[in-house]
Amino acid sequence: MQKFLINKEALNADKAVIHGQDAKHICKVLRLKPQDAISMTDGHGTDFTGCIDQVSPELVQISILSEKKSLTESNLDLTLCTAMLKHNKMDEIIKQITQLGVTRWIPFYCKRSIPLSGQNREKKQIERWQTIARESLKQCRRSSLVEIMPPMDFQQVLVFSKGCSHRFAFWEASDRPLSGPVPGEDNSAVVLIGPEGGFEEEEIRRAAESGFMSYSLGPRILRAETAAVCACGLIQYLLGDMGGC
Ligand code: SAH
């Protein structure tokens, strides 16, 4: 069954309410009725089951029956940093990495990234990305929203990454294959993916100085969005919840 995202404010002891498009969807499309069961999440790792009390296209009122910590979240705190690409590619990345259990996403500017001009433009983009993340969460039944960070410059990304125990920079000129690193005490990882034009060598050198190892994704050149998805899947396999190790 589809999982609905409810805000903390819409959650009150043993009651919850759903408004807006979701209420309309529940009423008109799913045609749920009083007494029907419904699954929900707060977007911060907790799931709820509930029973519908009242339905209208504007408002659904629910009694919460049970609450549990989600089983869909990885034990790995995984941050993906991608150089700024064209809009539709960024949208696609958010959809895919939500499915792959990524914890947070940092878009960044570097020498060859695509610029996003104007402060307002950035604010609008972030809102749009957050909407995509919410929709993607419902589809894949996750319980934690991907945290979307405001765009950073490359130096800020390097500073942020100091807090992560495993640091992977994917670089097409690297000949180091990815193979199972031993998880550190703190199971966190950060992944760097460059722009379509690639990283400049100088950027890879600075990343290395900040504790990144550069890795290859094989002999073919992948599109940045393919590389991002592929890298997150492989790392979730090595250190998170997509493999048997
Ligand atoms: N312009 C470059 C390719 C850039 S691909 C060229 O034509 O050579 C965009 C990003 O995807 C790269 O910066 C890198 O982070 C990642 N990437 C693509 N293919 C890769 C590979 N085979 N190994 C490692 N990283 C790769």
mmCIF file of N, CA, C and O and ligand atoms in Angstrom, residues 170-172 192-199 215-218 220-224 227, ligand 1:
data_model
loop_
_atom_site.group_PDB
_atom_site.id
_atom_site.type_symbol
_atom_site.label_atom_id
_atom_site.label_comp_id
_atom_site.label_asym_id
_atom_site.label_seq_id
_atom_site.Cartn_x
_atom_site.Cartn_y
_atom_site.Cartn_z
ATOM 1 N N PHE A 170 34.724 10.081 -7.505
ATOM 2 C CA PHE A 170 34.715 9.293 -8.747
ATOM 3 C C PHE A 170 35.279 10.139 -9.874
ATOM 4 O O PHE A 170 34.832 11.253 -10.128
ATOM 5 N N TRP A 171 36.308 9.536 -10.500
ATOM 6 C CA TRP A 171 37.080 10.277 -11.503
ATOM 7 C C TRP A 171 37.417 9.304 -12.625
ATOM 8 O O TRP A 171 37.997 8.228 -12.359
ATOM 9 N N GLU A 172 37.060 9.690 -13.826
ATOM 10 C CA GLU A 172 37.223 8.769 -14.964
ATOM 11 C C GLU A 172 38.699 8.451 -15.238
ATOM 12 O O GLU A 172 39.006 7.422 -15.845
ATOM 13 N N LEU A 192 31.617 11.988 -4.309
ATOM 14 C CA LEU A 192 31.724 13.158 -5.196
ATOM 15 C C LEU A 192 31.573 12.729 -6.644
ATOM 16 O O LEU A 192 32.273 11.806 -7.088
ATOM 17 N N ILE A 193 30.678 13.404 -7.362
ATOM 18 C CA ILE A 193 30.515 13.161 -8.804
ATOM 19 C C ILE A 193 30.659 14.500 -9.512
ATOM 20 O O ILE A 193 30.022 15.496 -9.123
ATOM 21 N N GLY A 194 31.468 14.517 -10.539
ATOM 22 C CA GLY A 194 31.787 15.765 -11.227
ATOM 23 C C GLY A 194 30.754 16.164 -12.278
ATOM 24 O O GLY A 194 29.778 15.463 -12.519
ATOM 25 N N PRO A 195 31.000 17.307 -12.915
ATOM 26 C CA PRO A 195 30.091 17.802 -13.966
ATOM 27 C C PRO A 195 30.323 17.074 -15.293
ATOM 28 O O PRO A 195 31.267 16.281 -15.395
ATOM 29 N N GLU A 196 29.479 17.365 -16.279
ATOM 30 C CA GLU A 196 29.632 16.722 -17.594
ATOM 31 C C GLU A 196 31.031 16.920 -18.171
ATOM 32 O O GLU A 196 31.566 16.048 -18.838
ATOM 33 N N GLY A 197 31.593 18.098 -17.894
ATOM 34 C CA GLY A 197 32.936 18.379 -18.408
ATOM 35 C C GLY A 197 34.029 17.698 -17.586
ATOM 36 O O GLY A 197 35.213 17.793 -17.911
ATOM 37 N N GLY A 198 33.647 17.043 -16.500
ATOM 38 C CA GLY A 198 34.614 16.352 -15.645
ATOM 39 C C GLY A 198 35.245 17.288 -14.621
ATOM 40 O O GLY A 198 35.144 18.513 -14.718
ATOM 41 N N PHE A 199 35.895 16.686 -13.619
ATOM 42 C CA PHE A 199 36.645 17.479 -12.646
ATOM 43 C C PHE A 199 37.937 17.961 -13.293
ATOM 44 O O PHE A 199 38.505 17.276 -14.144
ATOM 45 N N TYR A 215 38.287 7.013 -7.387
ATOM 46 C CA TYR A 215 37.926 5.671 -7.836
ATOM 47 C C TYR A 215 37.402 5.700 -9.256
ATOM 48 O O TYR A 215 36.840 6.700 -9.707
ATOM 49 N N SER A 216 37.546 4.537 -9.898
ATOM 50 C CA SER A 216 37.023 4.361 -11.258
ATOM 51 C C SER A 216 35.681 3.631 -11.187
ATOM 52 O O SER A 216 35.449 2.815 -10.296
ATOM 53 N N LEU A 217 34.839 3.925 -12.156
ATOM 54 C CA LEU A 217 33.590 3.157 -12.323
ATOM 55 C C LEU A 217 33.687 2.298 -13.587
ATOM 56 O O LEU A 217 32.689 2.049 -14.249
ATOM 57 N N GLY A 218 34.886 1.912 -13.922
ATOM 58 C CA GLY A 218 35.079 1.037 -15.084
ATOM 59 C C GLY A 218 35.580 1.783 -16.299
ATOM 60 O O GLY A 218 35.799 2.996 -16.247
ATOM 61 N N ARG A 220 34.269 2.643 -19.173
ATOM 62 C CA ARG A 220 33.423 3.521 -19.997
ATOM 63 C C ARG A 220 33.205 4.852 -19.286
ATOM 64 O O ARG A 220 33.202 4.911 -18.067
ATOM 65 N N ILE A 221 32.970 5.892 -20.078
ATOM 66 C CA ILE A 221 32.645 7.195 -19.491
ATOM 67 C C ILE A 221 31.134 7.238 -19.302
ATOM 68 O O ILE A 221 30.378 7.096 -20.263
ATOM 69 N N LEU A 222 30.723 7.400 -18.057
ATOM 70 C CA LEU A 222 29.293 7.451 -17.754
ATOM 71 C C LEU A 222 28.837 8.903 -17.731
ATOM 72 O O LEU A 222 29.616 9.796 -17.396
ATOM 73 N N ARG A 223 27.592 9.109 -18.046
ATOM 74 C CA ARG A 223 27.010 10.436 -17.856
ATOM 75 C C ARG A 223 27.027 10.717 -16.355
ATOM 76 O O ARG A 223 26.878 9.777 -15.560
ATOM 77 N N ALA A 224 27.109 11.990 -15.987
ATOM 78 C CA ALA A 224 27.222 12.314 -14.551
ATOM 79 C C ALA A 224 26.061 11.711 -13.752
ATOM 80 O O ALA A 224 26.265 11.174 -12.661
ATOM 81 N N ALA A 227 26.573 8.028 -13.392
ATOM 82 C CA ALA A 227 27.677 7.780 -12.449
ATOM 83 C C ALA A 227 27.187 7.959 -11.008
ATOM 84 O O ALA A 227 27.523 7.164 -10.125
HETATM 85 N N1 SAH B 1 33.996 14.962 -19.547
HETATM 86 C C1 SAH B 1 34.533 13.757 -19.107
HETATM 87 C C2 SAH B 1 33.506 12.858 -18.444
HETATM 88 C C3 SAH B 1 32.788 13.421 -17.298
HETATM 89 S S1 SAH B 1 31.526 12.343 -16.790
HETATM 90 C C4 SAH B 1 35.086 13.028 -20.326
HETATM 91 O O1 SAH B 1 34.466 13.123 -21.348
HETATM 92 O O2 SAH B 1 36.094 12.389 -20.160
HETATM 93 C C5 SAH B 1 30.851 13.137 -15.410
HETATM 94 C C6 SAH B 1 31.284 12.597 -14.059
HETATM 95 O O3 SAH B 1 30.861 11.232 -13.916
HETATM 96 C C7 SAH B 1 32.770 12.570 -13.817
HETATM 97 O O4 SAH B 1 33.242 13.815 -13.326
HETATM 98 C C8 SAH B 1 32.921 11.463 -12.782
HETATM 99 O O5 SAH B 1 32.657 11.942 -11.476
HETATM 100 C C9 SAH B 1 31.830 10.489 -13.186
HETATM 101 N N2 SAH B 1 32.304 9.415 -14.075
HETATM 102 C C10 SAH B 1 31.870 9.128 -15.325
HETATM 103 N N3 SAH B 1 32.467 8.029 -15.816
HETATM 104 C C11 SAH B 1 33.304 7.588 -14.844
HETATM 105 C C12 SAH B 1 34.200 6.481 -14.733
HETATM 106 N N4 SAH B 1 34.361 5.625 -15.707
HETATM 107 N N5 SAH B 1 34.878 6.337 -13.570
HETATM 108 C C13 SAH B 1 34.733 7.202 -12.558
HETATM 109 N N6 SAH B 1 33.905 8.266 -12.601
HETATM 110 C C14 SAH B 1 33.191 8.456 -13.722
#
